[in-house]
Coordinates of C-alpha atoms and ligand atoms in Angstrom, one line a residue:
Chain K
X1 CA -11.5 -31.5 120.0
X2 CA -11.5 -27.6 119.7
X3 CA -7.6 -27.7 119.3
X4 CA -7.9 -29.8 115.9
X5 CA -10.8 -27.9 114.7
X6 CA -9.4 -24.5 115.2
X7 CA -6.0 -25.9 113.4
X8 CA -8.1 -26.8 110.4
X9 CA -9.9 -23.4 110.5
X10 CA -6.9 -21.5 110.9
X11 CA -5.2 -23.2 107.8
X12 CA -8.4 -22.6 105.9
X13 CA -8.5 -18.9 106.9
X14 CA -4.8 -18.9 105.5
X15 CA -5.6 -20.5 102.4
X16 CA -8.7 -18.1 101.7
X17 CA -6.7 -15.2 102.4
X18 CA -4.1 -16.5 100.0
X19 CA -6.6 -17.2 97.3
X20 CA -8.3 -13.8 97.7
X21 CA -4.8 -11.9 97.4
X22 CA -4.1 -13.9 94.5
X23 CA -7.2 -12.9 92.8
X24 CA -6.8 -9.6 93.6
X25 CA -3.3 -9.5 92.1
X26 CA -4.3 -11.2 89.1
X27 CA -4.3 -9.2 85.9
X28 CA -7.7 -7.7 85.4
X29 CA -7.8 -9.0 81.7
X30 CA -7.4 -12.4 83.0
X31 CA -10.2 -11.9 85.5
X32 CA -12.7 -14.0 83.8
X33 CA -10.5 -16.9 83.4
X34 CA -9.0 -16.7 87.0
X35 CA -12.7 -16.4 88.5
X36 CA -13.4 -19.7 86.8
X37 CA -10.5 -21.5 88.7
X38 CA -10.3 -19.9 92.2
X39 CA -14.0 -18.7 92.9
X40 CA -15.4 -22.4 93.4
X41 CA -12.2 -23.3 95.5
X42 CA -12.7 -20.2 97.7
X43 CA -16.4 -20.9 98.1
X44 CA -15.8 -24.5 99.1
X45 CA -13.1 -23.4 101.5
X46 CA -15.4 -20.9 103.2
X47 CA -18.2 -23.4 103.2
X48 CA -15.8 -26.0 105.2
X49 CA -14.5 -23.4 107.5
X50 CA -18.0 -22.2 108.3
X51 CA -19.3 -25.6 108.9
X52 CA -16.3 -26.3 111.2
X53 CA -17.0 -23.1 113.1
X54 CA -20.7 -23.9 113.3
X55 CA -19.8 -27.2 115.2
X56 CA -18.2 -25.1 117.9
X57 CA -21.4 -24.3 119.3
X58 CA -21.3 -27.4 121.5
X59 CA -17.9 -27.1 123.3
X60 CA -16.8 -29.5 126.1
X61 CA -15.4 -27.9 129.4
X62 CA -12.1 -29.1 128.3
X63 CA -12.5 -27.1 125.0
X64 CA -13.4 -24.1 127.1
X65 CA -10.4 -24.2 129.3
X66 CA -8.2 -24.6 125.9
X67 CA -9.8 -21.5 124.5
X68 CA -9.7 -19.6 128.0
X69 CA -5.9 -20.0 127.6
X70 CA -5.6 -19.3 124.1
X71 CA -2.6 -16.8 123.3
X72 CA -4.5 -15.1 121.0
X73 CA -7.3 -14.0 123.4
X74 CA -7.6 -10.2 124.2
X75 CA -5.5 -9.2 127.0
X76 CA -5.9 -6.5 129.8
X77 CA -4.3 -3.8 127.8
X78 CA -6.4 -4.2 125.0
X79 CA -9.7 -4.1 127.0
X80 CA -8.3 -1.0 128.3
X81 CA -7.5 0.5 125.0
X82 CA -10.9 -0.4 123.5
X83 CA -13.5 0.1 126.3
X84 CA -11.8 3.0 128.1
X85 CA -10.2 6.6 127.3
X86 CA -7.7 8.5 129.1
X87 CA -6.0 5.7 131.0
X88 CA -3.6 6.8 133.6
X89 CA -1.6 3.9 134.9
X90 CA -0.8 3.6 138.7
X91 CA 2.2 1.6 139.8
X92 CA 3.6 0.2 142.8
X93 CA 2.2 -1.0 146.2
X94 CA 3.9 1.8 148.3
X95 CA 5.8 -0.8 150.6
X96 CA 8.1 -2.9 148.5
X97 CA 7.9 -2.9 144.9
X98 CA 5.9 -2.8 141.4
X99 CA 4.4 -6.0 140.4
X100 CA 3.6 -6.0 136.7
X101 CA 1.4 -9.0 136.7
X102 CA -1.4 -6.6 137.6
X103 CA -1.9 -3.6 135.5
X104 CA -4.2 -0.7 137.1
X105 CA -5.0 2.7 136.9
X106 CA -7.6 5.5 136.4
X107 CA -9.6 5.7 133.0
X108 CA -12.8 7.0 131.9
X109 CA -15.7 4.7 130.7
X110 CA -18.0 6.7 128.6
X111 CA -16.7 9.8 130.2
X112 CA -17.2 8.5 133.8
X113 CA -13.8 8.3 135.7
X114 CA -13.2 4.7 137.0
X115 CA -10.7 2.5 138.4
X116 CA -9.5 -0.3 136.3
X117 CA -7.4 -3.2 137.3
X118 CA -6.5 -6.6 136.0
X119 CA -4.1 -9.5 135.7
X120 CA -1.5 -8.9 133.0
X121 CA -0.6 -12.0 131.2
X122 CA 1.1 -10.8 127.9
X123 CA 0.5 -11.8 124.5
X124 CA 3.6 -13.5 123.5
X125 CA 6.4 -15.4 125.2
X126 CA 8.5 -12.5 126.0
X127 CA 5.7 -10.4 127.5
X128 CA 4.6 -13.8 129.4
X129 CA 7.8 -13.9 131.2
X130 CA 8.0 -10.2 131.7
X131 CA 4.5 -10.4 133.4
X132 CA 5.2 -13.7 134.9
X133 CA 2.2 -15.3 133.0
X134 CA -0.2 -13.1 135.1
X135 CA 0.8 -14.7 138.4
X136 CA 1.0 -11.8 140.9
X137 CA 2.9 -11.9 144.1
X138 CA 1.4 -10.2 147.2
X139 CA 2.8 -6.8 145.9
X140 CA 0.3 -7.1 143.2
X141 CA -2.7 -7.6 145.4
X142 CA -1.6 -4.7 147.6
X143 CA -1.3 -2.3 144.8
X144 CA -4.6 -3.5 143.6
X145 CA -6.2 -2.8 147.1
X146 CA -4.3 0.6 147.2
X147 CA -6.0 1.5 143.8
X148 CA -9.2 0.3 145.2
X149 CA -9.3 2.1 148.3
X150 CA -8.5 5.2 146.4
X151 CA -11.4 4.5 144.0
X152 CA -13.6 4.2 147.1
X153 CA -12.0 7.7 148.3
X154 CA -12.8 9.6 145.3
X155 CA -16.2 7.7 144.5
X156 CA -15.0 6.0 141.3
X157 CA -16.6 2.6 140.3
X158 CA -14.0 -0.3 140.1
X159 CA -13.9 -2.6 137.2
X160 CA -11.5 -5.6 137.5
X161 CA -10.4 -8.0 134.8
X162 CA -9.6 -11.5 135.8
X163 CA -7.2 -13.8 133.8
X164 CA -4.8 -15.7 136.1
X165 CA -3.5 -19.4 136.3
X166 CA -3.1 -18.5 140.2
X167 CA -1.2 -16.4 142.6
X168 CA 2.6 -17.0 142.1
X169 CA 3.9 -19.9 144.6
X170 CA 7.3 -18.4 145.0
X171 CA 9.8 -18.2 147.9
X172 CA 9.6 -14.2 148.1
X173 CA 5.5 -14.3 147.6
X174 CA 5.4 -16.6 150.5
X175 CA 7.9 -14.4 152.6
X176 CA 5.9 -11.3 152.0
X177 CA 2.6 -12.7 152.7
X178 CA 0.8 -14.0 149.6
X179 CA -2.1 -15.5 151.7
X180 CA -2.5 -12.3 153.9
X181 CA -2.5 -10.1 150.8
X182 CA -5.1 -12.1 149.0
X183 CA -7.4 -12.3 152.5
X184 CA -7.0 -8.4 153.0
X185 CA -8.4 -8.0 149.3
X186 CA -11.2 -10.1 150.0
X187 CA -12.3 -8.4 153.2
X188 CA -11.6 -5.0 151.9
X189 CA -13.4 -5.6 148.7
X190 CA -16.4 -6.9 150.5
X191 CA -16.8 -3.5 152.2
X192 CA -16.2 -0.9 149.4
X193 CA -18.9 1.7 149.1
X194 CA -18.4 2.1 145.3
X195 CA -19.7 -0.2 142.6
X196 CA -17.4 -3.2 141.7
X197 CA -17.7 -5.4 138.6
X198 CA -15.6 -8.1 137.9
X199 CA -15.1 -9.8 134.4
X200 CA -13.5 -13.0 134.1
X201 CA -12.0 -13.0 130.6
X202 CA -9.7 -16.1 130.4
X203 CA -8.7 -18.5 133.3
X204 CA -9.8 -17.5 136.7
X205 CA -7.8 -19.9 139.1
X206 CA -8.1 -20.2 142.9
X207 CA -7.7 -17.4 145.3
X208 CA -5.2 -15.6 142.9
X209 CA -8.3 -15.0 140.9
X210 CA -10.7 -14.1 143.8
X211 CA -8.2 -11.7 145.0
X212 CA -9.4 -9.3 142.3
X213 CA -13.0 -10.6 142.3
X214 CA -15.2 -9.8 145.1
X215 CA -17.8 -7.8 143.1
X216 CA -21.3 -6.9 143.1
X217 CA -21.6 -8.2 139.6
X218 CA -19.3 -11.1 137.9
X219 CA -19.4 -11.0 134.1
X220 CA -17.9 -14.0 132.4
X221 CA -17.1 -14.5 128.8
X222 CA -18.5 -17.3 127.4
X223 CA -15.2 -19.6 127.0
X224 CA -13.7 -18.3 130.3
X225 CA -13.3 -20.7 133.0
X226 CA -13.2 -20.1 136.9
X227 CA -12.3 -22.7 139.3
X228 CA -10.8 -23.6 142.8
X229 CA -7.7 -24.7 140.9
X230 CA -6.6 -25.6 137.6
X231 CA -8.1 -28.8 136.3
X232 CA -4.4 -30.1 136.2
X233 CA -3.9 -29.3 140.0
X234 CA -7.4 -30.6 140.8
X235 CA -6.6 -34.0 139.0
X236 CA -3.2 -34.2 140.7
X237 CA -4.6 -33.6 144.3
X238 CA -7.6 -35.8 144.1
X239 CA -6.4 -38.6 141.8
X240 CA -2.5 -38.1 142.2
X241 CA -2.6 -38.0 138.3
X242 CA -2.7 -34.6 136.4
X243 CA -3.2 -36.4 133.1
X244 CA -6.7 -36.8 134.0
X245 CA -7.5 -33.0 133.8
X246 CA -9.9 -33.7 131.0
X247 CA -12.0 -35.7 133.5
X248 CA -11.7 -33.0 136.2
X249 CA -13.0 -30.3 133.6
X250 CA -16.5 -32.2 133.3
X251 CA -16.8 -32.7 137.3
X252 CA -15.5 -29.0 138.2
X253 CA -18.3 -27.0 136.9
X254 CA -16.0 -24.3 135.8
X255 CA -17.6 -22.8 132.6
X256 CA -19.5 -19.5 132.5
X257 CA -23.0 -21.3 132.1
X258 CA -22.4 -23.7 134.9
X259 CA -21.4 -20.7 137.1
X260 CA -24.5 -18.5 136.0
X261 CA -26.7 -21.4 136.9
X262 CA -25.0 -21.6 140.4
X263 CA -25.7 -18.0 140.7
X264 CA -22.2 -16.8 141.1
X265 CA -21.8 -15.1 137.8
X266 CA -24.5 -12.6 136.7
X267 CA -24.0 -12.6 133.0
X268 CA -22.3 -14.6 130.3
X269 CA -20.9 -12.5 127.5
X270 CA -21.2 -14.4 124.1
X271 CA -18.0 -15.0 122.2
X272 CA -17.6 -15.2 118.6
X273 CA -17.8 -18.8 117.1
X274 CA -14.6 -20.7 117.6
X275 CA -13.6 -18.3 120.6
X276 CA -12.8 -14.5 121.4
X277 CA -9.3 -14.9 119.5
X278 CA -11.0 -15.0 116.1
X279 CA -12.6 -11.8 116.4
X280 CA -11.9 -9.3 119.3
X281 CA -14.1 -6.5 117.7
X282 CA -17.2 -8.8 118.3
X283 CA -16.5 -9.4 121.7
X284 CA -15.8 -5.9 122.8
X285 CA -19.2 -4.9 121.4
X286 CA -20.9 -7.6 123.3
X287 CA -19.0 -6.9 126.4
X288 CA -19.3 -3.1 126.3
X289 CA -23.1 -3.2 126.1
X290 CA -23.4 -5.5 129.2
X291 CA -20.8 -3.4 131.2
X292 CA -22.5 -0.3 130.5
X293 CA -25.9 -1.8 131.5
X294 CA -24.6 -3.3 134.8
X295 CA -22.5 0.0 135.6
X296 CA -25.8 2.0 135.0
X297 CA -27.7 0.0 137.5
X298 CA -25.0 -0.1 140.1
X299 CA -24.5 3.6 140.0
X300 CA -28.0 4.2 141.2
X301 CA -27.3 2.6 144.6
X302 CA -25.6 4.2 147.5
X303 CA -22.6 3.0 149.2
X304 CA -24.1 1.3 152.0
X305 CA -26.4 -0.5 149.5
X306 CA -23.7 -1.5 147.3
X307 CA -21.6 -3.1 150.3
X308 CA -24.9 -4.7 151.4
X309 CA -25.6 -6.2 148.2
X310 CA -22.1 -7.5 147.7
X311 CA -22.2 -9.0 151.3
X312 CA -25.5 -10.8 150.5
X313 CA -24.3 -12.0 147.2
X314 CA -21.3 -13.9 148.6
X315 CA -23.3 -15.0 151.8
X316 CA -25.5 -17.0 150.2
X317 CA -23.2 -19.1 148.1
X318 CA -23.0 -22.6 149.5
X319 CA -25.3 -23.9 152.3
Chain U
X1 CA -32.3 -21.1 190.1
X2 CA -34.1 -23.5 187.4
X3 CA -33.2 -26.9 188.2
X4 CA -33.9 -28.1 184.7
X5 CA -31.4 -25.7 183.4
X6 CA -28.6 -26.8 185.7
X7 CA -29.2 -30.4 184.6
X8 CA -29.1 -29.2 181.0
X9 CA -25.6 -27.7 181.4
X10 CA -24.6 -30.7 183.3
X11 CA -25.3 -33.1 180.6
X12 CA -23.9 -30.8 177.8
X13 CA -20.7 -30.6 179.7
X14 CA -20.5 -34.4 180.2
X15 CA -21.0 -35.1 176.6
X16 CA -18.5 -32.3 175.6
X17 CA -16.1 -33.9 177.8
X18 CA -16.8 -37.3 176.5
X19 CA -16.1 -36.1 173.1
X20 CA -13.1 -34.2 174.1
X21 CA -11.7 -37.2 175.7
X22 CA -12.4 -39.2 172.5
X23 CA -10.5 -36.7 170.7
X24 CA -7.5 -37.2 173.0
X25 CA -7.6 -41.0 172.3
X26 CA -8.6 -41.6 175.9
X27 CA -11.9 -43.0 175.3
X28 CA -11.9 -44.2 172.0
X29 CA -14.5 -46.9 171.1
X30 CA -11.8 -49.4 170.2
X31 CA -9.8 -48.5 173.4
X32 CA -7.7 -51.4 174.5
X33 CA -4.8 -50.7 177.1
X34 CA -2.1 -49.9 176.7
X35 CA -2.9 -47.6 173.9
X36 CA 0.4 -45.9 172.5
X37 CA 0.8 -42.9 170.5
X38 CA 3.9 -41.9 168.4
X39 CA 5.5 -38.4 168.1
X40 CA 5.2 -37.5 164.4
X41 CA 8.5 -35.9 164.6
X42 CA 11.1 -37.9 166.7
X43 CA 8.8 -40.9 166.9
X44 CA 9.0 -41.0 170.6
X45 CA 6.3 -43.6 171.8
X46 CA 4.2 -42.9 174.9
X47 CA 0.8 -44.1 176.2
X48 CA -2.3 -41.8 175.5
X49 CA -2.3 -40.8 179.1
X50 CA 1.2 -39.7 178.9
X51 CA 0.4 -37.6 176.0
X52 CA -2.6 -36.1 177.5
X53 CA -0.6 -35.0 180.5
X54 CA 1.5 -32.8 178.2
X55 CA -1.4 -31.4 176.1
X56 CA 0.2 -33.8 173.2
X57 CA 3.3 -31.6 173.2
X58 CA 6.0 -34.3 172.8
X59 CA 8.2 -34.5 176.2
X60 CA 11.2 -35.5 173.7
X61 CA 11.3 -32.8 171.3
X62 CA 8.5 -30.3 172.0
X63 CA 6.4 -31.0 168.7
X64 CA 3.0 -29.9 168.8
X65 CA 1.0 -32.8 167.5
X66 CA -2.4 -31.9 165.7
X67 CA -5.3 -32.5 168.0
X68 CA -8.9 -32.7 167.7
X69 CA -11.4 -29.8 167.9
X70 CA -13.4 -30.8 171.0
X71 CA -10.0 -31.4 172.7
X72 CA -8.7 -28.2 171.9
X73 CA -11.7 -26.6 173.1
X74 CA -11.6 -28.2 176.4
X75 CA -8.1 -26.8 176.9
X76 CA -9.2 -23.6 176.6
X77 CA -13.1 -23.1 177.8
X78 CA -13.8 -22.7 181.4
X79 CA -15.5 -25.8 182.8
X80 CA -19.1 -26.0 182.1
X81 CA -19.2 -23.0 179.7
X82 CA -19.1 -24.9 176.3
X83 CA -22.2 -24.7 174.2
X84 CA -21.8 -25.8 170.6
X85 CA -23.3 -23.6 167.7
X86 CA -24.7 -25.2 164.6
X87 CA -23.9 -28.6 165.3
X88 CA -26.4 -29.9 162.7
X89 CA -24.7 -28.2 159.6
X90 CA -22.8 -30.4 157.4
X91 CA -21.7 -30.5 154.0
X92 CA -23.2 -31.8 150.8
X93 CA -22.0 -33.1 147.6
X94 CA -22.5 -30.1 145.6
X95 CA -20.8 -31.2 142.5
X96 CA -21.8 -34.7 142.6
X97 CA -18.2 -35.5 142.9
X98 CA -17.9 -39.3 142.5
X99 CA -17.4 -41.1 145.7
X100 CA -17.7 -37.9 147.9
X101 CA -20.7 -38.8 150.0
X102 CA -19.2 -42.1 150.9
X103 CA -16.0 -40.4 152.0
X104 CA -17.8 -37.8 154.1
X105 CA -19.7 -40.4 155.9
X106 CA -16.4 -42.4 156.5
X107 CA -14.8 -39.2 158.1
X108 CA -17.9 -38.7 160.2
X109 CA -17.9 -42.0 161.4
X110 CA -13.9 -41.9 162.1
X111 CA -14.1 -38.3 164.0
X112 CA -17.5 -38.1 165.3
X113 CA -17.6 -34.6 163.7
X114 CA -20.3 -33.4 161.3
X115 CA -17.7 -31.5 159.2
X116 CA -14.1 -30.1 159.6
X117 CA -15.0 -27.4 162.0
X118 CA -16.6 -27.1 165.6
X119 CA -17.9 -23.7 166.6
X120 CA -19.1 -22.9 170.1
X121 CA -19.5 -20.2 172.7
X122 CA -18.0 -20.5 176.0
X123 CA -15.9 -18.5 178.6
X124 CA -12.3 -18.0 178.4
X125 CA -11.0 -16.9 182.0
X126 CA -14.3 -15.8 182.6
X127 CA -14.8 -13.8 179.4
X128 CA -17.6 -15.0 177.1
X129 CA -16.3 -15.8 173.7
X130 CA -17.1 -17.4 170.4
X131 CA -14.6 -20.0 169.3
X132 CA -14.1 -22.0 166.2
X133 CA -11.7 -25.0 165.8
X134 CA -10.8 -26.6 162.6
X135 CA -10.0 -30.0 162.7
X136 CA -7.3 -31.6 160.5
X137 CA -8.5 -35.1 160.9
X138 CA -11.5 -34.3 158.9
X139 CA -10.5 -33.9 155.2
X140 CA -7.3 -32.4 156.3
X141 CA -9.4 -29.4 157.9
X142 CA -10.2 -28.2 154.2
X143 CA -13.0 -25.5 153.8
X144 CA -15.9 -26.4 151.8
X145 CA -19.5 -25.1 152.2
X146 CA -20.1 -26.4 155.6
X147 CA -16.9 -25.1 157.1
X148 CA -17.5 -21.8 155.4
X149 CA -21.0 -21.4 156.6
X150 CA -20.3 -22.3 160.3
X151 CA -17.5 -19.9 160.5
X152 CA -19.6 -17.2 159.0
X153 CA -22.5 -18.1 161.1
X154 CA -20.1 -17.9 164.3
X155 CA -18.8 -14.6 163.2
X156 CA -22.0 -13.1 162.6
X157 CA -23.2 -14.4 166.1
X158 CA -20.1 -12.8 167.7
X159 CA -21.0 -9.5 166.0
X160 CA -24.5 -9.8 167.1
X161 CA -23.7 -10.6 170.6
X162 CA -20.7 -8.3 170.8
X163 CA -18.4 -11.1 171.7
X164 CA -14.7 -11.7 171.1
X165 CA -13.9 -14.3 168.4
X166 CA -11.2 -16.8 168.5
X167 CA -10.6 -19.1 165.4
X168 CA -7.9 -22.1 165.7
X169 CA -7.1 -22.8 162.1
X170 CA -5.6 -26.0 161.0
X171 CA -6.5 -26.7 157.2
X172 CA -5.0 -28.0 154.0
X173 CA -7.1 -25.3 152.2
X174 CA -10.1 -25.2 150.0
X175 CA -12.1 -28.6 149.9
X176 CA -11.4 -29.5 146.4
X177 CA -14.6 -31.8 146.0
X178 CA -16.8 -28.8 146.4
X179 CA -15.0 -26.9 143.7
X180 CA -15.8 -23.2 142.9
X181 CA -18.2 -23.3 146.0
X182 CA -15.3 -23.9 148.4
X183 CA -13.5 -21.0 146.7
X184 CA -16.3 -18.6 147.5
X185 CA -16.3 -19.5 151.1
X186 CA -12.8 -17.6 151.4
X187 CA -14.8 -14.5 150.2
X188 CA -17.8 -15.1 152.4
X189 CA -16.0 -15.8 155.5
X190 CA -13.5 -13.0 155.0
X191 CA -16.5 -10.6 154.3
X192 CA -18.2 -11.4 157.7
X193 CA -14.7 -10.8 159.5
X194 CA -14.5 -7.5 157.9
X195 CA -17.9 -6.4 159.0
X196 CA -17.3 -7.9 162.4
X197 CA -14.1 -6.0 162.8
X198 CA -15.5 -2.8 161.4
X199 CA -18.1 -3.0 164.2
X200 CA -15.3 -3.2 166.8
X201 CA -15.1 -6.8 167.4
X202 CA -11.9 -8.4 168.6
X203 CA -10.7 -11.4 166.5
X204 CA -7.8 -13.6 167.7
X205 CA -6.7 -15.8 164.9
X206 CA -4.7 -18.9 166.2
X207 CA -2.8 -20.7 163.6
X208 CA -2.0 -24.3 164.4
X209 CA -0.2 -27.0 162.2
X210 CA -0.9 -26.9 159.3
X211 CA -2.6 -23.8 157.9
X212 CA -2.4 -23.5 154.3
X213 CA -4.0 -22.5 151.1
X214 CA -7.6 -21.0 150.9
X215 CA -7.9 -20.8 154.8
X216 CA -4.6 -19.0 155.1
X217 CA -5.8 -16.7 152.0
X218 CA -8.9 -15.6 154.0
X219 CA -10.1 -15.8 157.6
X220 CA -6.9 -17.1 159.2
X221 CA -4.8 -14.0 158.1
X222 CA -7.2 -11.3 159.3
X223 CA -6.9 -11.5 163.1
X224 CA -6.4 -8.5 164.9
X225 CA -4.2 -10.6 167.0
X226 CA -2.4 -13.5 165.3
X227 CA -0.8 -16.2 167.5
X228 CA 0.9 -19.4 166.3
X229 CA 1.8 -22.8 167.9
X230 CA 5.5 -23.5 167.8
X231 CA 6.9 -24.9 164.5
X232 CA 3.3 -25.0 162.7
X233 CA 3.5 -24.8 158.9
X234 CA 1.7 -21.9 157.8
X235 CA 1.4 -20.4 154.2
X236 CA -0.4 -20.2 151.0
X237 CA 1.3 -22.4 148.6
X238 CA 2.5 -25.8 149.7
X239 CA 6.2 -26.3 150.0
X240 CA 6.2 -29.0 147.5
X241 CA 4.6 -26.7 144.8
X242 CA 7.0 -23.9 145.6
X243 CA 10.1 -26.2 145.2
X244 CA 8.6 -27.3 141.9
X245 CA 7.8 -24.1 140.6
X246 CA 11.4 -22.4 141.6
X247 CA 13.4 -25.5 141.0
X248 CA 15.1 -25.4 144.2
X249 CA 15.1 -26.6 147.8
X250 CA 13.4 -24.4 150.6
X251 CA 15.5 -23.4 153.6
X252 CA 15.0 -25.3 156.7
X253 CA 12.1 -24.0 158.6
X254 CA 10.6 -22.0 155.8
X255 CA 7.0 -21.3 156.3
X256 CA 7.2 -22.4 160.1
X257 CA 5.6 -20.4 162.9
X258 CA 9.1 -19.0 163.8
X259 CA 9.7 -18.0 160.3
X260 CA 6.3 -16.0 160.0
X261 CA 7.2 -14.3 163.2
X262 CA 10.5 -13.2 161.8
X263 CA 8.8 -11.8 158.6
X264 CA 6.2 -9.9 160.5
X265 CA 2.9 -12.1 160.2
X266 CA 2.5 -13.2 163.5
X267 CA 2.3 -11.4 166.8
X268 CA 3.5 -14.2 169.0
X269 CA 4.5 -17.8 169.0
X270 CA 2.7 -19.3 171.7
X271 CA 3.2 -23.1 173.1
X272 CA 0.0 -24.9 173.8
X273 CA 0.9 -24.9 177.7
X274 CA 0.5 -21.2 177.6
X275 CA -2.5 -21.0 175.2
X276 CA -5.3 -20.4 177.6
X277 CA -3.4 -17.8 179.7
X278 CA -2.3 -15.9 176.8
X279 CA -5.9 -15.8 175.4
X280 CA -7.1 -14.8 178.7
X281 CA -4.7 -11.9 178.9
X282 CA -5.4 -10.7 175.6
X283 CA -9.3 -10.9 176.1
X284 CA -8.8 -9.2 179.4
X285 CA -6.8 -6.3 177.7
X286 CA -9.7 -5.7 175.4
X287 CA -12.7 -6.3 177.9
X288 CA -11.7 -3.8 180.6
X289 CA -14.2 -1.0 180.8
X290 CA -16.2 -2.6 178.1
X291 CA -19.6 -4.1 178.3
X292 CA -20.1 -7.5 176.6
X293 CA -23.4 -9.4 176.1
X294 CA -23.7 -12.8 177.6
Ligands
ZN1 ZN1 9.0 -35.9 169.5

C-alpha cells in the first residue's frame, strides 16, 4: 500500500534532513571524523528511500485514490500562483451569495488574458472547513458560469481545475437548485465559443466535478481520479458495503490512464515518484508544458469549430 | 392511399397498445384474475382494471404511482401516431462489472424494455412531437450509455425535424454499473438539448417520481417549460444522503414537486389526468403561426 510506503519515505526524508543538518552544523575540525560516521548512514537511507520510491511506479487504483486525496497535493491557489500572473479574483454569483469552494477570476497565461476557475479545497483543516472541502453549492456553479460567459464575451480561453469530492449534498443547496445549476453549466459549457481546457488535479467526483469540466481538452494528473461517484459511495450503493471501496476502485476505471484509454482524457500529466505532494515544482513544469501546447492548438480554431469539436468529443462517449 | 402503409400503422399501433396494456398490468403474461395492485402510499388495494381507470392515481389518497414507459406514452400520444425510435439500442457492460450482463437480461425479461428509456415520435393533440419516457422499473430509470444515446438521438432528431420535444423523467440518477461513461452522458445529453434550444426548439421537461441525481443535474432541469407530477420526489442528492450530511431530519415534503414549485424550479404541478390537455395547450401556444415538419 502506498500509504505505508509514503510513511516510511517521509520518515527517511526527515532522518536524512536531520543527518545532513547535523553534518553541516558539525565543527569543520571534526569533519573528517564525522564523515566516517554519518556518510554511510546517509547513503544507506537515501538508497532505501529511492528504492521505496521506485516501487511506486506500479500503483493500484486504490493507491491513486489515496494520492488524489493527499492533503499535501497542490491546490488551486498554488496552480494560479505558479502558472499564471496578474490574477484578479471575481466573487459572487450575482443572485444570492459568494461560494468560496470555487475560486475564479481573470489572469494571464504567458501574457494572454484567460479565465481561471477551479474547486478550492484548502491545504489544512481550517481551510478545508472554510472552503467546505471543495464541495460547491449551486452558487458556486452559477459564479463559474457567470465567469465563463464573460470569458466568452471577451474572447478569453477558459482553464478549469477539478478537485472535488462532489457537489455539496445540503438542504440549502437543494432548495436553490443544485441539479439545475450543474445542468445549466453542462449545457452552456458545451456551446462556448472560446477554448476550454479542464485539468483534473485531484479527485473528480460525480456531477460536482463535471459541472466545471465540459472541455475541448481534458488533462489529468497521473494520480488524479475521475469517477461517477466516490469509490465508497459506489460500493455502498452497489454492494450496500462502503468498506468494499478498494474493490470498487479496481472496477471503476477511474485512473488517468484508464480514462485516456477510454478516450475521455486527452493527456496524462506525469507526477514525481510517490505523488505530486513530494515535488510541486516538477509537476508544474510538466503541466505548464502540456497546457501551453494544448492552448496554442486550440487558439488556432474559430469559435464555431471549438463548440463543434467539444460537442463531438462528448457525443461519441458511450454507444 | 397505400394499403400496405395503412396495415403497417395498424400493426404498429396494435403492438404499442399491447405493450402499454402490459405496462398497465392488464395483459401480463402471468395474468390471473383478479389481479390486485396496492397503493404505495396508503396501501389501498384495488384491481388493475380499477387502477387503469384512474390512470394509476390512487382513488383514496391521490398518490401518483410510477408507471411504465409505453403506458405513459399511450396516455399522451394520439391514437395511431406512435412510432418508436431506436428500439434496438441497448446498454453494454462497459466496465465488465461482475453480474451486470445477467442483471440487464433479467431487467429486459421483466419489463420488455431494451433499456430504461423509450423514445418515439407521435402526435399530441394533433401536434407532431418527439417524446421520451424514462422507465423507473428498469434499473430505477438510471442513465447509462443506452439512455444517454437514445435521449441524445431523440433530441437530435427533434432538432433535425424541427419538432417539439417532451421528456418524461423518472430516474435514480447515473447508472453506477457503467461508471464514468454514465457520468459523461450527462454532458452529452445536456449538450444536445443546448443545441436544440439554441435553434429555437421547444423542450418540455415533465418530472415524475422519482427524478434524482445525474438526470436532475442534466436534461431534466433544462426544459423551456418544466412540469411535475404531484408529490414527485425531485432533487440532486437523495434525502438520506442529505440527512446523513447535515445530521438532521428534513422537513416534510422536502424535494417534492410542490416544494420545487415554491422554490421556483417548476412552472406547474400537473396531475396525471390533466397531463395530455396541458401538454396540448403548451404545444399549441408554440406552434401557432409556425411551420413544423412532419
Ligand atoms: Zn393511496
